[in-house]
Structures are given as structure tokens and as C-alpha cells.
Amino acid sequence: MTQNKIKGVGVALITPFKDYKVDYEALERMVEYVIRGGVDYIVALGSTAETATLNIEERHNVLRFIVDKSANRVPIVAGMGTNDTHALVEQLRSFDLSRTVGILSVVPYYNKPSQEGIYRHYMAVAKASPVPVILYNVPGRTGVNMNADTTCRLAQVENIIGIKEASGKIDQIEQIIKNRPKGFLVLSGDDGMTVDV
């Protein structure tokens, strides 16, 4: 069960660059550093990784590299998100996610979709994803907040197993925790609120 693999501290890796290219030597050092440090799982290609600045080939290569270098020592979650639902569905079909425990998928950014638009986006993602989906609510980066009602509605979907919450709204997070189905993960996406969450 994937929920049991995603617990404790997860680290979202940056993507180091050198001369405008991915610095794989530095990336390997980072993978080794966080694993030796006792991290419980790694997030590859999250927003911290500046994934929006990587082309599709670089994304494939970075994910494959992190999976290979981690060598099954910790679970890997792949960041898979964009503001274009159709493009994301196509990416989910093209990426090798077989050695990941799930994807972390950000609320569509910039477009400021309605709550129903967010719901429909994630329904398409859940249907297309070959691995479990973790929602990612980070309104400071996306420009829109996924509210607790929408989150709890999506929590009923079989392939959606949790949310990384970075809304900064403790009352919203409490509502999700109170109304979520059993086993639905609520992860802190804001270091300053981790203890509170």
C-alpha cells in the first residue's frame, strides 16, 4: 500500500545546473546526501526542482537518474504537474513511472481554475496516472487555493491517496483532516507549519 511508503520526512530535490545544463554529478551527491541523512522518501521533479524550466527530455533524464541512483533505498515520488490538463495526461503516458510510488501533482497554475475546474483536472490525472496521485495545493505559487471541500471530494477517488498542503490555512487543513477518508494522507508542504499540521 503506497500510503505506508510515504511517511516521515520527504525531501524535494532541487535540480542543480552547470553551464546551463543539468549537473548530474551534483545531483548524485545530493541524492547520496539526503539518503545518508535519513530521509524517508524523495520527491523528484517537484516545483523546488524548477521543473517548469526543464524541457521534456531533461525531465525524463532527471527522473531516471534519481531513480537509478537511489537504487530502491528510499521511495521516489515524481512531480508531474502543469496547467494544461491534456498535456499532463500525455506526459503521464510517456514517462516511466514504474519505479516510483506515486506522483505529486500541483493545482493548475496561472489559469486560476474554479473549484470544479480543479476537480475535473484531477479526475483526468487520476484516470491517466499508472501510479497513485498526491494532490499539491500551493496557492502562493499557483495563484489559486484548492479548498477543503474540493480536496475531500477528490479524496474519495481511488487513485488519489493524499495531499501536500501548503495553503498556510490551518483551519482548512484541520477541515481536511477531520473529513478525509481513512488512510488519506495529509502532508505538510510548508516547513513553518509542519508541527502544527
PDB file of N, CA and C in Angstrom, residues 35 66-74:
ATOM      1  N   ILE A  35      19.883  10.653   1.378  1.00  0.00           N
ATOM      2  CA  ILE A  35      19.662   9.268   1.819  1.00  0.00           C
ATOM      3  C   ILE A  35      20.515   8.963   3.048  1.00  0.00           C
ATOM      4  N   ILE A  66      17.605   9.980 -10.866  1.00  0.00           N
ATOM      5  CA  ILE A  66      17.324   9.929  -9.429  1.00  0.00           C
ATOM      6  C   ILE A  66      16.855   8.536  -9.020  1.00  0.00           C
ATOM      7  N   VAL A  67      16.000   7.940  -9.820  1.00  0.00           N
ATOM      8  CA  VAL A  67      15.526   6.579  -9.518  1.00  0.00           C
ATOM      9  C   VAL A  67      16.701   5.610  -9.522  1.00  0.00           C
ATOM     10  N   ASP A  68      17.550   5.708 -10.535  1.00  0.00           N
ATOM     11  CA  ASP A  68      18.710   4.806 -10.626  1.00  0.00           C
ATOM     12  C   ASP A  68      19.659   4.985  -9.445  1.00  0.00           C
ATOM     13  N   LYS A  69      19.977   6.228  -9.121  1.00  0.00           N
ATOM     14  CA  LYS A  69      20.955   6.487  -8.064  1.00  0.00           C
ATOM     15  C   LYS A  69      20.416   6.168  -6.676  1.00  0.00           C
ATOM     16  N   SER A  70      19.115   6.270  -6.493  1.00  0.00           N
ATOM     17  CA  SER A  70      18.554   5.926  -5.178  1.00  0.00           C
ATOM     18  C   SER A  70      18.529   4.414  -4.973  1.00  0.00           C
ATOM     19  N   ALA A  71      18.541   3.664  -6.051  1.00  0.00           N
ATOM     20  CA  ALA A  71      18.693   2.205  -6.033  1.00  0.00           C
ATOM     21  C   ALA A  71      17.766   1.518  -5.027  1.00  0.00           C
ATOM     22  N   ASN A  72      16.515   1.921  -5.011  1.00  0.00           N
ATOM     23  CA  ASN A  72      15.494   1.309  -4.141  1.00  0.00           C
ATOM     24  C   ASN A  72      15.752   1.491  -2.654  1.00  0.00           C
ATOM     25  N   ARG A  73      16.645   2.416  -2.286  1.00  0.00           N
ATOM     26  CA  ARG A  73      16.912   2.630  -0.859  1.00  0.00           C
ATOM     27  C   ARG A  73      15.821   3.454  -0.191  1.00  0.00           C
ATOM     28  N   VAL A  74      15.180   4.329  -0.955  1.00  0.00           N
ATOM     29  CA  VAL A  74      14.034   5.104  -0.458  1.00  0.00           C
ATOM     30  C   VAL A  74      13.005   5.189  -1.577  1.00  0.00           C
TER      31      VAL A  74
END
